[in-house]
């Protein structure tokens, strides 16, 4: 299922539900998580309907996010998020082997150097591109860049970790702080503070299900650069986590520091989650780590399920174990993976093979200059520049290429008067619906910018009606590669805009209905609609209604009985 | 037998000697000393030697001889050598043949040197006697003709023995806590450890990355400089390799042969200042070494070629514990990669050893990854290596890191500061000390691990501070008939001053140490045989 064009447009019924702070809905466990908007997340929703009207609420009121237990006690959720995003770079973090990127199905162990496989005597050499990408990400997240950072070794033994340690940044990470302003439903905003971003190596992949007796190891991924983006424990609802991940994913893609595709494992996420009674704000509950979830949707569901489980335990007086849990989509519940006590002592220490990373202000400024328009700024701009609704702008900025496509069509051939109102529905309704259905990205749309512009010009000139246009764009999306005009002419669906044809038709119909002209002249102006209807009938709906109206008006006035 | 690379070059180019004769002579000596010294663990195949000899001869005839054309050089067995087994003295790597060259090896080959073979060493460089090796102990060539057997020192004992007994023209070692200088002093050859960061570690099997320094063992200062000139310099494959060597202020146009020129030039311009650290006078010190140290200092002062000042390196007494915590910490991490999965020793025998001894898969029932790692590492590493891995693992563990690893780092800084004070405030050029507290000791005599660690007490500080340091043989002990050496340690990246000072001590003091030592050396049975 595509999440590329995922929108959270909340229907009115849900808004009401949310405003009354009483989100106790009798559920399976006589307990229900407050946040039921997820059900309404239809992945393929592209309507250009008006912006939802917002009620004035205190967006910082924490009680809005309380979860109520079966007994009606309010609880607060406390969540921290660690995102691992694979860095978009040609080569790995410390070796010159090619990065796998999202290349699926490349031959196992075909992109492994002596360094990646930790052969005796090999040494890591930092890839400056990865540094640049981390700095760029930090700047885009409004964080401070460390001019001095250090690489540390984190030790554990595993078959897909060839060195026996991971090179990471434990004490002095390259990026510190940062923030993400979440746009939530109901026009709520929430500021999430970031702790830091650290550069580190990815591990290889262990494949357990291809041989009954062995584990297979693929080191293609070993040594790929990761940015670990660590948030503070600022999240108070699963909705916030979902919004955060979507916005972060969106940002990383638009500044091109990560492809951030979760299905491909380019973006992975660990969740630290605890609950506490709403009055107990001075201390945290015991936290549980959730791992191995493969989509934002399952992360949101996992948080809801885990919150439910923890609240039940607190209510029943059972102490919560510090542990790592996974999420089972089939049962929609979390399950035990390992307890914290089993964890190894990672024995962090600065990697003696790598000198501290020292960055100059000039370098940081050079990277800053490469950051284009960020999604939030882009959104504000297109709203003012094109008079778009917030919702339409939100849909467009979901992928920076959407905006590029939209603006390029508008300006194609140097024209400045193409109408946003004509164009927009064809993009965000017809085309996005089709793309969703095909699970395709806009970069692969079969309707190029040129063809879309030509098509829009035909609609605008009245050559075809908007309604016919929908059919034509449908054909173009589904593989008709001819120019729009050729398709229209082939089908014979162009509007009759030829004045002489319409003029003759008008005169002919007027001739046949002298009685109606009399009625019209005596003041029964609605008879005019009868004439229009007749003309449309005779031209099988292909005549241009504006033209028909103006011609008819003229002819009826001139007509001599 | 040649004791000078310069002479080899003159004779090769002058047609008095062919590469064939030179290489065959070395191979013959390697064979001849195999039993008595056990210096080599692998010798280059004769077909590969034939190929290299031919190429060198062709180049010499064609007038395009490279700087070390045809010069036979031995390499310690912890350098990766393409197609030549590289074991680091360990069972863990007993079946490992790399497919790439260490940068040092690649540069030597590029300069025309012929890598004649790999030398024996303490397993993963952990030792001071070259007795802790899967290939057996190295025996000091000076034992030949004596009733007792002496150690060659370590961990580059094989390289030191190979140079001393003329099995090669020079050898590459590695120095983490004295592993080039101490065996050089025991075997009576020059052992030079350049400044940290001036020679690439790429392809050198890591023991303790922040201390490991490739070094040269040679018959003379000139030879050491000639080899060092080839292997030094920035390497992009090693992030700790410096681009600032040689320092720009000493380089006018041509950086070639920088050290050789420095040694040759007698124009120092002013008397060098020799610092004598009184803190180095330890009770374990051999009396003859102490006398030698005192005599050399007095001669420097009296002859007027330099002056001698006492200096204080007060934190030196903490050098040994600091070193053993840092080195073992790094080792515990660097050796984590040896799990037998991708290469090396594996009890499950997927990787059969060359000697086919890994047939234990039937008797061992390995079910889990943890069991596989445990067995591979328990059997693949010797007790000494396991001891150091455990020590380092402890020092880095959550509860101990602040008390051990962090403290040791602080001490390292203080030691480095002591040297900086001597160099920058007292204007000392080089620090003069013995290389080791004693000459070579008897094989099997000093095997208590802690007592063994004490052997490195004089050499370790230079590694902790990253300083260039050299051991030079000056005398043969009249009572023991074993070589006695002193050590000079210079300011970081002032390797040329260090070599000039060494030249001054060897060649320009009234006792004429170099000349006299050569005469005595050439009277030794291992030289004449």
Coordinates of N, CA and C in Angstrom, one line a residue, chain B residues 39-179:
Chain B
X39 N 63.7 -17.3 12.4 CA 63.4 -15.9 12.2 C 62.2 -15.8 11.2
X40 N 62.2 -16.6 10.2 CA 61.2 -16.5 9.1 C 60.0 -17.5 9.3
X41 N 58.8 -17.1 9.0 CA 57.7 -18.0 9.0 C 57.3 -18.4 7.6
X42 N 57.5 -17.5 6.7 CA 57.3 -17.9 5.2 C 58.3 -17.2 4.4
X43 N 58.7 -17.9 3.3 CA 59.7 -17.3 2.4 C 58.9 -17.2 1.1
X44 N 59.2 -16.1 0.4 CA 58.6 -15.9 -0.9 C 58.9 -17.1 -1.8
X45 N 57.9 -17.5 -2.6 CA 58.1 -18.7 -3.5 C 59.2 -18.4 -4.5
X46 N 59.9 -19.5 -4.9 CA 61.0 -19.3 -5.8 C 60.6 -18.8 -7.2
X47 N 59.3 -19.1 -7.6 CA 58.9 -18.6 -8.9 C 58.7 -17.1 -8.8
X48 N 58.1 -16.7 -7.7 CA 57.9 -15.2 -7.6 C 59.2 -14.5 -7.5
X49 N 60.1 -15.1 -6.7 CA 61.5 -14.5 -6.6 C 62.1 -14.4 -8.0
X50 N 62.0 -15.5 -8.8 CA 62.6 -15.5 -10.1 C 62.0 -14.3 -10.9
X51 N 60.7 -14.1 -10.8 CA 60.1 -13.1 -11.6 C 60.6 -11.7 -11.2
X52 N 60.7 -11.5 -9.8 CA 61.2 -10.2 -9.3 C 62.7 -10.0 -9.7
X53 N 63.5 -11.1 -9.6 CA 64.9 -10.9 -9.9 C 65.1 -10.5 -11.3
X54 N 64.3 -11.2 -12.2 CA 64.4 -10.9 -13.6 C 64.0 -9.4 -13.9
X55 N 62.9 -9.0 -13.2 CA 62.5 -7.6 -13.5 C 63.6 -6.6 -13.0
X56 N 64.2 -6.9 -11.8 CA 65.2 -6.0 -11.3 C 66.4 -6.0 -12.2
X57 N 66.8 -7.1 -12.7 CA 68.0 -7.2 -13.6 C 67.7 -6.4 -14.9
X58 N 66.5 -6.6 -15.4 CA 66.1 -5.9 -16.6 C 66.2 -4.4 -16.4
X59 N 65.7 -3.9 -15.3 CA 65.7 -2.5 -15.0 C 67.1 -2.0 -14.8
X60 N 67.9 -2.7 -14.1 CA 69.3 -2.3 -13.9 C 70.0 -2.2 -15.2
X61 N 69.8 -3.2 -16.1 CA 70.5 -3.2 -17.4 C 69.9 -2.0 -18.2
X62 N 68.6 -1.8 -18.1 CA 68.0 -0.7 -18.9 C 68.2 0.6 -18.3
X63 N 68.9 0.7 -17.2 CA 69.2 2.1 -16.7 C 68.0 2.7 -16.0
X64 N 67.0 1.9 -15.6 CA 65.9 2.6 -14.9 C 65.6 1.9 -13.6
X65 N 66.7 1.8 -12.8 CA 66.6 1.1 -11.5 C 65.9 2.1 -10.5
X66 N 65.0 1.5 -9.8 CA 64.2 2.2 -8.8 C 65.1 2.4 -7.5
X67 N 64.6 3.2 -6.6 CA 65.5 3.5 -5.4 C 66.0 2.3 -4.6
X68 N 65.1 1.3 -4.5 CA 65.6 0.1 -3.7 C 65.6 -1.1 -4.6
X69 N 66.0 -0.9 -5.9 CA 66.0 -2.0 -6.9 C 66.7 -3.2 -6.4
X70 N 66.0 -4.3 -6.3 CA 66.6 -5.6 -6.0 C 67.0 -5.8 -4.6
X71 N 66.7 -4.8 -3.7 CA 67.1 -4.9 -2.3 C 66.2 -5.9 -1.6
X72 N 66.7 -6.9 -1.0 CA 65.9 -7.9 -0.3 C 65.4 -7.4 1.1
X73 N 64.2 -7.3 1.3 CA 63.6 -6.8 2.5 C 62.6 -7.8 3.1
X74 N 62.8 -8.1 4.4 CA 61.9 -9.0 5.1 C 60.8 -8.2 5.8
X75 N 59.6 -8.7 5.9 CA 58.5 -8.0 6.5 C 57.9 -8.8 7.6
X76 N 57.6 -8.2 8.7 CA 57.0 -8.8 9.8 C 55.7 -9.5 9.4
X77 N 55.4 -10.6 10.1 CA 54.2 -11.3 9.6 C 52.9 -10.7 10.0
X78 N 52.9 -9.5 10.4 CA 51.6 -8.8 10.7 C 51.3 -7.8 9.7
X79 N 52.0 -7.8 8.5 CA 51.7 -6.9 7.4 C 51.0 -7.8 6.3
X80 N 49.9 -7.3 5.8 CA 49.2 -7.9 4.8 C 50.0 -8.0 3.5
X81 N 50.2 -9.2 3.0 CA 51.0 -9.3 1.8 C 50.2 -10.1 0.8
X82 N 50.0 -9.5 -0.4 CA 49.2 -10.2 -1.4 C 49.8 -11.5 -1.8
X83 N 49.0 -12.6 -1.6 CA 49.4 -13.9 -2.0 C 50.4 -14.6 -1.1
X84 N 50.8 -13.9 0.0 CA 51.8 -14.5 0.9 C 51.1 -14.6 2.2
X85 N 51.1 -15.8 2.8 CA 50.4 -16.1 4.0 C 50.8 -15.1 5.1
X86 N 49.8 -14.6 5.8 CA 50.0 -13.6 6.9 C 49.3 -14.0 8.1
X87 N 50.1 -14.5 9.1 CA 49.5 -15.1 10.3 C 49.5 -14.3 11.6
X88 N 50.3 -13.2 11.6 CA 50.5 -12.5 12.8 C 50.9 -13.4 14.0
X89 N 51.5 -14.5 13.7 CA 52.0 -15.4 14.7 C 50.9 -16.1 15.4
X90 N 49.7 -16.1 14.8 CA 48.6 -16.7 15.6 C 48.0 -17.9 14.9
X91 N 47.4 -18.8 15.7 CA 46.7 -19.9 15.1 C 45.4 -19.4 14.4
X92 N 44.9 -18.3 15.0 CA 43.7 -17.7 14.4 C 43.8 -17.4 12.9
X93 N 45.1 -16.9 12.5 CA 45.2 -16.6 11.1 C 46.2 -17.6 10.4
X94 N 46.3 -18.8 11.0 CA 47.3 -19.7 10.5 C 47.1 -20.1 9.0
X95 N 45.8 -19.9 8.6 CA 45.5 -20.3 7.2 C 45.1 -19.1 6.3
X96 N 45.5 -17.9 6.8 CA 45.0 -16.7 6.1 C 46.0 -16.2 5.1
X97 N 45.7 -16.1 3.8 CA 46.5 -15.5 2.8 C 45.7 -14.3 2.2
X98 N 46.3 -13.1 2.4 CA 45.5 -11.9 2.0 C 45.6 -11.8 0.5
X99 N 44.7 -11.0 -0.1 CA 44.8 -10.7 -1.5 C 45.1 -9.2 -1.7
X100 N 45.6 -8.5 -0.7 CA 46.0 -7.1 -0.9 C 47.3 -6.9 -0.1
X101 N 48.0 -5.9 -0.5 CA 49.3 -5.5 0.1 C 49.0 -4.3 1.1
X102 N 49.7 -4.4 2.3 CA 49.7 -3.2 3.1 C 50.4 -2.1 2.4
X103 N 50.1 -0.9 2.8 CA 50.7 0.3 2.1 C 52.2 0.2 2.1
X104 N 52.7 -0.1 3.3 CA 54.2 -0.2 3.5 C 54.8 -1.2 2.5
X105 N 54.1 -2.3 2.3 CA 54.6 -3.3 1.4 C 54.5 -2.9 0.0
X106 N 53.3 -2.3 -0.3 CA 53.1 -1.8 -1.7 C 54.2 -0.7 -2.1
X107 N 54.5 0.1 -1.1 CA 55.5 1.2 -1.4 C 56.9 0.6 -1.6
X108 N 57.2 -0.4 -0.8 CA 58.5 -1.1 -1.0 C 58.6 -1.7 -2.3
X109 N 57.6 -2.4 -2.7 CA 57.6 -3.1 -4.0 C 57.7 -2.1 -5.1
X110 N 57.0 -1.0 -5.0 CA 57.0 0.0 -6.0 C 58.4 0.6 -6.1
X111 N 59.1 0.6 -5.0 CA 60.5 1.2 -5.1 C 61.5 0.2 -5.5
X112 N 61.0 -1.0 -5.9 CA 61.9 -2.0 -6.4 C 62.4 -3.0 -5.4
X113 N 62.1 -2.9 -4.2 CA 62.5 -3.9 -3.2 C 61.9 -5.2 -3.4
X114 N 62.6 -6.3 -3.0 CA 62.1 -7.6 -3.2 C 61.7 -8.1 -1.8
X115 N 60.4 -8.4 -1.6 CA 59.9 -8.9 -0.3 C 60.3 -10.4 -0.3
X116 N 61.3 -10.6 0.6 CA 61.9 -12.0 0.5 C 61.1 -13.0 1.4
X117 N 60.4 -12.5 2.4 CA 59.7 -13.4 3.3 C 59.1 -12.7 4.4
X118 N 58.4 -13.4 5.3 CA 57.7 -12.9 6.4 C 58.4 -13.4 7.7
X119 N 58.5 -12.5 8.7 CA 59.3 -12.8 9.8 C 58.4 -13.1 11.1
X120 N 59.0 -14.0 11.9 CA 58.3 -14.5 13.1 C 58.1 -13.3 14.1
X121 N 57.2 -13.5 15.0 CA 56.8 -12.4 15.9 C 56.0 -13.0 17.0
X122 N 55.8 -12.2 18.1 CA 54.9 -12.5 19.1 C 53.5 -12.4 18.6
X123 N 52.6 -13.3 18.9 CA 51.2 -13.3 18.4 C 50.6 -12.0 18.5
X124 N 50.1 -11.5 17.4 CA 49.5 -10.1 17.3 C 50.3 -9.0 18.0
X125 N 51.7 -9.2 18.0 CA 52.6 -8.3 18.5 C 52.6 -8.2 20.0
X126 N 51.9 -9.2 20.7 CA 51.8 -9.1 22.1 C 52.9 -9.9 22.8
X127 N 54.0 -9.1 23.1 CA 55.1 -9.8 23.7 C 56.4 -9.0 23.5
X128 N 57.4 -9.3 24.3 CA 58.7 -8.6 24.2 C 59.8 -9.6 24.0
X129 N 59.5 -10.8 23.5 CA 60.6 -11.8 23.4 C 60.4 -12.7 22.2
X130 N 59.4 -12.5 21.4 CA 59.1 -13.3 20.2 C 59.2 -14.8 20.6
X131 N 58.6 -15.1 21.7 CA 58.5 -16.5 22.1 C 57.0 -17.0 22.1
X132 N 56.1 -16.0 21.9 CA 54.7 -16.3 22.0 C 54.2 -16.3 20.5
X133 N 54.6 -17.4 19.8 CA 54.2 -17.5 18.4 C 53.7 -18.9 18.1
X134 N 52.8 -19.0 17.2 CA 52.3 -20.3 16.8 C 53.5 -21.1 16.1
X135 N 54.4 -20.3 15.6 CA 55.6 -20.8 14.8 C 56.8 -21.1 15.7
X136 N 56.6 -21.0 17.0 CA 57.8 -21.2 17.9 C 58.6 -20.0 18.1
X137 N 59.5 -20.1 19.1 CA 60.3 -18.9 19.5 C 61.4 -18.5 18.5
X138 N 61.6 -17.2 18.4 CA 62.8 -16.7 17.6 C 64.0 -16.8 18.6
X139 N 65.1 -17.3 18.0 CA 66.3 -17.3 18.8 C 67.3 -16.2 18.3
X140 N 67.9 -15.5 19.2 CA 68.8 -14.5 18.9 C 70.0 -15.0 18.2
X141 N 70.4 -14.5 17.1 CA 71.6 -15.0 16.4 C 72.9 -15.0 17.2
X142 N 72.9 -14.0 18.1 CA 74.1 -13.9 19.0 C 74.2 -15.1 19.9
X143 N 73.2 -16.0 19.9 CA 73.3 -17.3 20.7 C 74.3 -18.2 20.1
X144 N 74.4 -18.1 18.7 CA 75.2 -19.0 18.0 C 76.7 -19.0 18.5
X145 N 77.1 -20.2 18.8 CA 78.5 -20.3 19.4 C 78.5 -20.1 20.9
X146 N 77.3 -19.9 21.5 CA 77.3 -19.8 23.0 C 76.5 -21.0 23.5
X147 N 76.7 -21.2 24.8 CA 76.1 -22.4 25.4 C 74.6 -22.2 25.6
X148 N 74.2 -20.9 26.0 CA 72.8 -20.6 26.2 C 72.2 -20.0 25.0
X149 N 70.9 -20.2 25.0 CA 70.1 -19.5 23.9 C 69.5 -18.2 24.5
X150 N 69.5 -17.2 23.7 CA 69.0 -15.9 24.1 C 67.8 -15.5 23.2
X151 N 66.9 -14.7 23.8 CA 65.8 -14.2 23.0 C 66.2 -13.1 22.1
X152 N 65.5 -13.0 21.0 CA 65.7 -11.9 20.0 C 65.0 -10.6 20.4
X153 N 64.2 -10.7 21.5 CA 63.4 -9.5 21.8 C 62.1 -9.6 21.0
X154 N 61.3 -8.7 21.3 CA 60.0 -8.7 20.6 C 59.2 -7.4 20.6
X155 N 58.2 -7.4 19.9 CA 57.6 -8.5 19.2 C 58.2 -8.7 17.8
X156 N 59.0 -7.7 17.2 CA 59.5 -7.9 15.9 C 60.9 -8.7 15.9
X157 N 60.9 -9.7 16.8 CA 62.2 -10.4 16.9 C 62.6 -11.1 15.7
X158 N 61.7 -11.6 14.9 CA 62.1 -12.3 13.6 C 62.8 -11.3 12.7
X159 N 62.3 -10.1 12.6 CA 62.8 -9.1 11.7 C 64.2 -8.7 12.2
X160 N 64.4 -8.5 13.5 CA 65.7 -8.1 14.1 C 66.7 -9.2 13.8
X161 N 66.3 -10.5 14.1 CA 67.3 -11.6 13.9 C 67.6 -11.7 12.4
X162 N 66.6 -11.5 11.5 CA 66.9 -11.6 10.1 C 67.9 -10.6 9.6
X163 N 67.8 -9.4 10.1 CA 68.8 -8.3 9.7 C 70.2 -8.6 10.3
X164 N 70.2 -9.0 11.6 CA 71.5 -9.2 12.2 C 72.2 -10.4 11.5
X165 N 71.5 -11.4 11.2 CA 72.2 -12.6 10.6 C 72.3 -12.5 9.1
X166 N 72.0 -11.3 8.5 CA 72.2 -11.1 7.1 C 71.3 -11.9 6.2
X167 N 70.1 -12.2 6.7 CA 69.1 -12.9 5.8 C 68.4 -12.0 4.9
X168 N 68.6 -10.7 5.1 CA 67.9 -9.6 4.3 C 68.7 -8.4 4.5
X169 N 68.5 -7.4 3.6 CA 69.2 -6.1 3.8 C 68.6 -5.3 4.9
X170 N 67.3 -5.3 5.0 CA 66.6 -4.6 6.1 C 65.3 -5.3 6.3
X171 N 64.6 -4.9 7.4 CA 63.4 -5.5 7.6 C 62.4 -4.5 8.2
X172 N 61.1 -4.8 7.9 CA 60.0 -4.0 8.5 C 59.5 -4.6 9.8
X173 N 59.4 -3.8 10.8 CA 58.7 -4.3 12.0 C 57.6 -3.4 12.4
X174 N 57.0 -3.6 13.5 CA 56.0 -2.7 14.0 C 56.2 -2.5 15.5
X175 N 56.0 -1.2 15.9 CA 56.4 -0.8 17.2 C 55.2 -0.2 17.9
X176 N 54.7 -1.0 18.9 CA 53.5 -0.5 19.6 C 53.9 0.0 21.0
X177 N 54.9 -0.7 21.6 CA 55.4 -0.3 22.9 C 56.9 -0.5 23.0
X178 N 57.6 -0.6 21.8 CA 59.0 -0.9 21.7 C 59.3 -2.1 20.9
X179 N 58.4 -2.6 20.2 CA 58.5 -3.8 19.4 C 59.5 -3.8 18.3

